[in-house]
XYZ file of C-alpha atoms in Angstrom:
495
model
C 7.624 19.855 11.694
C 5.772 18.152 14.443
C 4.016 15.552 15.357
C 0.688 14.533 16.055
C -0.961 11.463 17.807
C -4.539 10.266 17.738
C -6.465 8.294 19.748
C -9.367 6.583 20.202
C -11.156 4.296 23.057
C -13.419 1.442 22.837
C -16.494 3.640 24.637
C -18.656 2.544 27.441
C -20.750 -0.579 27.004
C -23.019 0.450 29.204
C -23.550 3.844 27.305
C -25.368 2.594 24.328
C -25.270 5.921 22.234
C -21.786 6.977 23.077
C -22.514 10.535 23.385
C -19.284 10.727 25.355
C -16.596 9.110 23.727
C -14.599 11.039 22.155
C -11.433 11.153 19.841
C -8.335 13.080 19.803
C -5.382 14.001 17.945
C -2.716 16.755 19.303
C 0.383 17.585 18.695
C 3.060 15.472 20.589
C 5.545 18.184 21.150
C 3.561 21.426 21.701
C 0.043 22.325 23.373
C -1.600 21.842 19.896
C -4.712 20.210 19.714
C -5.797 19.637 16.147
C -9.321 18.337 16.645
C -11.683 16.084 18.581
C -14.507 13.209 17.082
C -17.513 13.552 18.991
C -19.215 9.662 19.714
C -16.192 7.750 19.096
C -15.704 4.339 20.066
C -14.202 1.227 18.213
C -13.539 -2.074 19.263
C -9.599 -2.894 19.599
C -7.862 -2.347 16.224
C -11.291 -1.409 15.079
C -10.534 2.135 14.011
C -8.140 3.629 10.904
C -7.324 7.151 10.491
C -6.044 7.804 6.805
C -3.945 10.656 7.457
C -3.687 14.185 9.284
C -5.231 17.165 7.715
C -8.225 18.350 5.196
C -9.879 15.805 3.010
C -8.728 12.688 5.544
C -11.183 10.527 7.310
C -11.575 8.123 9.934
C -13.231 4.716 10.072
C -14.625 2.883 13.206
C -16.433 0.324 13.337
C -19.203 -1.393 16.108
C -18.499 -4.432 17.963
C -22.422 -4.366 19.317
C -23.992 -3.489 15.498
C -23.001 -4.301 12.236
C -22.210 -0.626 11.231
C -19.377 1.312 10.157
C -19.107 5.023 10.745
C -17.169 7.548 8.919
C -16.161 10.940 9.921
C -13.863 13.731 7.591
C -11.213 15.663 9.023
C -12.919 18.986 10.736
C -15.995 17.839 11.444
C -16.657 16.471 15.008
C -20.124 14.746 14.194
C -20.332 11.284 11.919
C -20.492 12.475 8.517
C -22.036 8.579 7.392
C -23.062 5.248 8.735
C -22.327 2.132 6.626
C -24.320 -0.739 6.881
C -22.629 -4.173 6.546
C -23.612 -7.402 6.947
C -22.454 -8.799 10.159
C -20.401 -6.288 13.242
C -16.665 -5.865 12.777
C -14.244 -6.596 15.722
C -10.800 -4.561 13.581
C -10.977 -3.180 10.265
C -7.973 -1.372 8.407
C -7.639 0.807 4.832
C -5.270 0.572 2.096
C -4.479 3.258 -0.632
C -4.341 2.327 -3.641
C -0.473 1.160 -4.962
C -0.422 3.138 -8.118
C -0.887 6.174 -5.817
C 2.133 7.375 -3.760
C 4.676 9.826 -3.357
C 5.101 10.785 -7.155
C 1.574 10.695 -7.797
C -0.303 13.395 -9.425
C -3.651 11.861 -7.348
C -4.763 14.589 -5.067
C -4.589 13.546 -1.001
C -8.517 13.996 -0.873
C -9.056 10.731 -2.720
C -10.941 7.623 -1.348
C -8.699 5.196 -0.514
C -8.674 1.629 -2.557
C -9.781 -1.119 -0.202
C -11.456 -1.909 3.464
C -10.585 -5.287 5.045
C -12.497 -5.961 7.983
C -12.962 -9.249 10.290
C -15.447 -10.718 12.321
C -16.112 -12.322 15.687
C -17.248 -14.895 13.377
C -13.781 -15.118 12.130
C -14.906 -14.166 8.454
C -12.499 -11.286 6.135
C -14.906 -8.849 4.286
C -12.962 -6.716 1.463
C -14.642 -3.732 0.173
C -13.770 -1.322 -2.440
C -14.479 2.788 -1.002
C -14.351 4.289 -4.724
C -17.457 1.968 -5.685
C -19.240 0.379 -2.496
C -18.375 -3.243 -3.822
C -18.256 -5.948 -1.858
C -14.715 -7.814 -3.648
C -14.493 -11.068 -1.154
C -15.909 -12.869 1.543
C -13.661 -15.454 3.033
C -13.758 -17.344 5.968
C -10.123 -17.456 7.594
C -10.243 -18.467 11.080
C -11.835 -21.017 13.588
C -12.412 -17.611 15.973
C -12.722 -14.298 16.178
C -10.078 -12.052 14.478
C -8.479 -9.564 16.495
C -6.410 -7.752 13.898
C -6.018 -6.963 10.812
C -3.550 -5.243 8.706
C -1.759 -4.269 5.493
C 2.294 -4.586 3.999
C 2.708 -0.659 3.373
C 2.636 -1.767 -0.498
C -0.975 -3.275 0.004
C 0.954 -6.912 -1.188
C -0.154 -9.071 1.523
C -2.968 -8.505 4.130
C -2.418 -10.287 7.505
C -4.828 -11.356 9.995
C -4.465 -12.930 13.610
C -7.469 -14.300 15.375
C -8.344 -15.519 19.079
C -7.654 -19.009 18.000
C -3.901 -18.788 17.678
C -3.190 -18.644 14.031
C -1.423 -16.006 11.966
C -2.405 -16.047 8.565
C -0.651 -13.962 5.427
C -2.956 -13.585 2.521
C -1.851 -12.245 -1.240
C -4.143 -9.117 -1.516
C -4.427 -10.065 -5.525
C -5.532 -13.223 -4.366
C -8.758 -11.747 -2.539
C -9.950 -9.370 -4.739
C -9.235 -11.092 -8.136
C -11.579 -13.651 -9.597
C -11.472 -17.614 -8.648
C -12.623 -20.569 -9.792
C -14.531 -22.708 -7.710
C -12.706 -25.997 -8.857
C -9.486 -24.324 -8.293
C -10.357 -24.702 -4.737
C -10.621 -20.921 -3.461
C -8.160 -18.844 -1.889
C -5.229 -20.179 -0.649
C -3.127 -18.544 2.170
C 0.128 -17.757 1.305
C 1.677 -18.565 4.357
C -0.153 -20.351 7.733
C 1.518 -19.379 11.891
C -0.135 -21.637 14.067
C 3.307 -21.466 16.745
C 0.964 -19.391 19.068
C -0.926 -21.465 21.835
C -2.923 -18.519 23.335
C -5.033 -15.361 21.241
C -2.767 -13.370 19.077
C -2.829 -9.497 20.558
C -0.998 -7.096 18.553
C 1.163 -7.575 15.535
C 3.667 -5.348 13.260
C 4.661 -5.305 10.025
C 8.183 -3.676 8.593
C 10.097 -3.704 5.962
C 9.217 -3.709 1.836
C 10.153 -6.614 -0.831
C 12.255 -9.175 -0.574
C 12.782 -8.022 3.270
C 9.303 -8.419 4.619
C 9.441 -9.109 8.353
C 6.457 -10.045 10.893
C 6.430 -9.097 14.632
C 3.506 -10.464 16.806
C 2.435 -11.044 20.358
C 0.169 -13.253 22.564
C -0.733 -13.830 25.231
C 1.183 -16.681 26.034
C 4.094 -14.189 26.962
C 6.112 -14.539 23.529
C 7.274 -12.074 20.907
C 7.805 -13.530 17.618
C 9.462 -12.447 14.108
C 9.185 -14.241 11.009
C 10.213 -13.425 7.693
C 7.373 -13.692 5.461
C 9.223 -13.834 1.847
C 11.013 -17.025 2.801
C 8.022 -18.123 5.783
C 10.358 -19.043 8.520
C 10.237 -18.636 11.923
C 12.915 -16.112 13.226
C 13.097 -15.425 16.658
C 11.208 -16.519 19.784
C 11.292 -14.300 22.845
C 9.605 -15.227 26.005
C 8.661 -12.593 28.260
C 7.599 -13.070 32.412
C 3.398 -11.271 30.977
C 1.353 -11.974 28.835
C 2.008 -9.261 25.955
C -0.964 -7.109 25.039
C 0.776 -4.423 22.293
C 3.428 -3.913 20.384
C 5.735 -1.497 18.349
C 9.076 -1.394 16.682
C 11.721 1.425 16.461
C 12.123 3.084 13.191
C 15.405 1.563 12.441
C 14.588 -2.258 13.447
C 17.035 -1.461 16.967
C 14.786 -2.734 19.301
C 11.356 -4.197 20.197
C 8.693 -2.992 22.548
C 6.121 -4.669 24.131
C 2.981 -3.405 26.732
C 2.686 -5.856 28.937
C -0.537 -6.678 30.805
C 0.841 -5.651 34.017
C 0.995 -2.182 32.875
C 4.746 -2.513 32.025
C 6.440 -1.760 28.757
C 9.571 -3.451 28.198
C 12.146 -3.028 25.653
C 13.870 -5.985 23.915
C 16.878 -5.060 22.291
C 17.901 -6.677 18.202
C 21.828 -5.747 18.530
C 24.048 -6.177 21.066
C 27.963 -5.505 21.275
C 30.158 -8.556 21.185
C 31.772 -7.741 24.253
C 34.799 -10.039 23.174
C 35.161 -8.437 19.429
C 33.583 -5.217 20.325
C 31.275 -6.144 16.884
C 27.684 -5.000 16.847
C 26.012 -7.774 16.420
C 22.066 -9.483 16.145
C 19.910 -10.843 18.560
C 18.034 -13.839 17.426
C 17.684 -15.777 14.090
C 17.472 -19.146 12.814
C 14.596 -19.854 15.275
C 16.404 -19.435 18.068
C 13.984 -19.205 21.542
C 15.486 -16.363 24.066
C 14.223 -15.263 27.331
C 13.986 -12.021 28.409
C 15.499 -12.047 32.174
C 13.521 -9.716 34.896
C 14.906 -6.257 35.419
C 15.043 -5.137 38.905
C 17.024 -1.934 38.190
C 14.525 -0.701 34.911
C 17.369 -0.425 32.737
C 14.850 -1.682 29.853
C 11.249 -1.409 31.762
C 8.918 1.887 31.492
C 6.229 1.614 34.509
C 4.628 4.769 33.838
C 1.142 2.805 34.186
C 1.324 1.597 37.127
C -0.964 0.044 39.081
C -3.884 2.699 40.406
C -4.206 3.022 44.262
C -7.429 0.670 44.776
C -4.726 -2.005 43.688
C -6.448 -3.169 40.192
C -3.598 -3.782 37.298
C -3.866 -1.560 34.297
C -2.420 -3.091 30.907
C -0.596 -1.530 27.939
C -3.378 -1.575 25.169
C -1.406 0.249 22.429
C 2.042 1.255 21.723
C 3.011 3.511 19.241
C 6.599 5.545 18.500
C 7.606 8.888 16.961
C 9.673 9.192 14.318
C 13.113 9.914 15.290
C 12.875 7.055 17.588
C 13.440 9.256 21.074
C 10.046 9.169 22.232
C 7.116 6.381 23.041
C 3.587 7.077 23.044
C 1.603 4.932 24.982
C -2.143 4.229 25.861
C -3.818 2.184 28.519
C -6.505 0.539 29.554
C -7.778 3.530 32.224
C -7.827 5.327 28.568
C -4.481 7.628 29.396
C -2.123 8.574 26.887
C 1.854 9.226 27.810
C 4.588 10.427 25.826
C 7.722 9.267 27.419
C 11.428 9.762 26.543
C 12.992 6.145 25.553
C 16.598 6.979 26.933
C 15.232 8.815 30.301
C 12.160 6.703 30.874
C 10.424 9.481 32.185
C 6.825 11.133 31.143
C 6.879 14.100 28.993
C 3.448 14.298 28.350
C 0.316 13.359 29.246
C -2.876 13.777 27.074
C -6.679 14.201 28.006
C -7.887 11.208 28.695
C -10.759 9.690 27.453
C -14.364 9.654 29.452
C -15.097 6.747 31.676
C -11.764 5.257 31.651
C -12.190 3.205 28.634
C -9.252 1.819 27.096
C -7.547 3.188 24.254
C -8.095 0.623 21.206
C -6.298 2.479 18.218
C -3.415 5.137 18.209
C -1.695 6.707 15.143
C 1.433 8.824 14.841
C 2.029 11.086 12.282
C 4.165 13.558 10.779
C 2.948 17.262 9.919
C 4.706 20.148 8.491
C 5.212 23.114 10.606
C 3.219 25.773 8.337
C -0.004 23.634 8.736
C 0.858 22.139 12.234
C -1.761 25.316 13.277
C -4.487 24.845 9.996
C -5.610 21.278 10.814
C -8.993 22.167 11.913
C -12.763 22.518 11.217
C -11.723 26.130 8.811
C -10.098 24.192 6.165
C -12.584 21.563 5.306
C -11.230 20.158 1.902
C -14.431 21.431 -0.562
C -13.514 18.325 -3.090
C -14.620 15.670 -0.251
C -16.861 13.062 -1.787
C -18.817 10.751 0.127
C -18.532 7.393 0.367
C -20.801 4.862 -1.778
C -23.012 2.522 0.464
C -21.516 -1.343 1.332
C -23.279 -3.780 -1.306
C -23.737 -6.865 0.912
C -23.494 -9.431 -2.492
C -20.330 -10.262 -3.549
C -19.414 -8.163 -6.939
C -18.964 -9.666 -9.871
C -15.517 -9.311 -11.108
C -15.651 -9.188 -14.725
C -14.253 -6.078 -15.827
C -17.828 -5.124 -18.235
C -20.315 -5.545 -14.967
C -17.609 -4.008 -12.893
C -18.278 -0.321 -12.044
C -14.907 1.708 -12.637
C -13.796 5.002 -12.913
C -12.274 3.925 -16.120
C -12.964 3.650 -19.870
C -12.830 -0.346 -20.583
C -12.879 -1.376 -23.878
C -15.418 -3.579 -24.997
C -14.930 -7.361 -26.391
C -12.996 -7.525 -29.526
C -15.192 -9.276 -32.416
C -13.082 -11.659 -34.804
C -14.496 -11.520 -38.216
C -14.258 -13.980 -40.927
C -11.043 -13.028 -42.021
C -9.382 -12.471 -38.496
C -7.415 -15.305 -39.067
C -3.037 -15.616 -37.916
C -2.350 -16.423 -41.444
C -4.163 -13.284 -42.816
C -2.672 -10.857 -40.299
C 0.991 -12.271 -40.576
C 0.744 -11.675 -44.624
C -1.034 -8.061 -43.766
C 1.898 -7.725 -41.431
C 4.262 -8.651 -44.518
C 2.594 -6.095 -46.827
C 2.711 -3.205 -44.417
C 6.404 -3.988 -43.726
C 7.247 -4.187 -48.100
C 5.580 -0.686 -47.857
C 8.084 0.705 -45.396
C 11.162 -0.322 -46.469
C 10.181 0.712 -50.150
C 11.559 4.199 -50.286
C 11.425 4.791 -54.126
C 7.480 4.813 -53.747
C 7.767 1.767 -56.327
C 6.028 -1.609 -55.845
C 8.590 -4.050 -57.800
C 9.343 -7.563 -58.094
C 12.132 -9.728 -58.778
C 11.824 -12.356 -61.029
C 13.930 -15.110 -60.912
C 14.716 -16.967 -64.844
C 15.802 -20.190 -65.366
C 19.716 -21.294 -67.143
C 18.223 -21.098 -70.284
C 16.276 -18.751 -72.409
C 14.605 -18.843 -75.408
C 14.912 -16.008 -78.371
C 11.373 -14.215 -77.003
C 13.740 -13.438 -73.639
C 16.597 -12.812 -75.541
C 14.881 -9.862 -77.984
C 13.192 -8.544 -74.521
C 17.034 -8.301 -73.278
C 18.168 -6.551 -76.696
C 15.434 -4.227 -76.495
C 15.832 -3.422 -72.382
C 20.077 -2.996 -73.405
C 18.864 -0.275 -76.319
C 16.319 1.471 -73.667
C 19.633 1.740 -71.334
C 21.719 2.777 -73.675
C 19.726 5.992 -74.891
C 18.870 7.072 -71.279
C 22.328 7.124 -70.707
C 23.026 9.454 -73.225
C 20.839 11.331 -72.523
C 22.329 11.808 -69.332
C 25.189 12.605 -70.310
C 24.140 15.070 -72.892
C 21.813 16.847 -69.980
C 25.061 16.700 -67.976
C 27.129 18.442 -70.396
C 24.245 21.203 -71.035
C 24.202 21.581 -67.022
C 27.936 22.088 -67.127
C 28.275 24.908 -69.997
C 25.573 26.886 -68.318
C 27.577 26.697 -64.859
C 30.531 28.586 -67.021
C 28.644 30.634 -68.551
C 27.166 31.518 -65.039
C 30.743 32.905 -63.931
C 31.585 34.508 -66.498
C 28.289 36.994 -66.188
C 29.159 37.325 -62.616
C 32.915 38.340 -63.367
C 32.014 40.797 -65.910
C 29.567 42.218 -63.087
C 32.781 42.624 -60.960
C 34.724 44.396 -62.965
C 32.182 47.279 -64.055
C 31.760 48.106 -61.023
């Protein structure tokens, strides 16, 4: 098994066509270079790669143009340019909740939703299979800096330059909401920060869903989404530009504005009892002390010779949690060992020293790590429809789907509940009547007339005749069995 890292830069604003910008995907542990995408650039958090391999796509947005560019794995040039109502500042993509590890849906499918945030604070959500615009929501007072789905797609989290972080229920955003209900309301609003939120990480799932945010106000905060509580606040010495989390939730890694990467442990051994205890919780405020001996600090992104400050713009971590991948404002990407704090690999820097805007790390099976290039382009690849600019109807009859939806049920005159109940009673009677004779029982009163007595006598006589006939038939049957046994004995004696 191998691990690959994908990174893309913000591009050069002076280069209108961005001909020199590139996005790369390379192996972390080997020298394999999987693929490059030309003319690819995006603002911070303005790109999303669905996966590594044939059939996967790269979505990027432009900071100045109302366009979304779509790349297919195996092609370096853009495959589609889709116009949208306004320029987006960030975007993300989520697969359909029903598709997963044990699903039979092929990997070349089109993802479910694309969500984007604009500089005006609006949230846009498109359904990729049909191109329908299913949601337009004014969520923030200023521009949106980051937008993320949780792992299961149940919640959509947005953060903005207004210092707010809002958790939305995905089902509420995409379903039809009546105007008298007041529109979609957030599931959880966070207003603890005083400066813009730069990055966030969502971990866990189910009832243990946690949100980690970092801000320009030198804080890293931990929230429990389901209980809507602030667990811990970490105060650092510099503004935090990027954030990542250890796969085992052992530590937080924060990329600072001064070019350092600071590790924040979430567990510590109690010196008195020797028991491993969690750090924080219950709305505690913890000040992260300076680290002059660099025991918890990475300094590979140090200032250049001219003395200009280099900030760590993006962070990610390997699957086993032993290596940290970081990108800075000079377009450089390093892989560093967490234990020794040493750089073990440096990737090709982006042209024009453009800052890294998006970073993704994924595992690749060993037998397919060398075959991720253009030769294995998926032949069943489908194009994405053009995005609509008007909200689509949420009525399933009017909505374009790839499923057979039954029409409206027409109720007739006899389709009442009483008639349906009588029909079910008759069906139950037919089910229980195993003899095939539909009979009913009439309860007679206490007094009987002469006519009723004569009917009873007739029935008794008929019953006696039937009993005598049955006895005679049974005697004949026994005689036949005896004769048959004698015949078999005689045949055996002759032989």
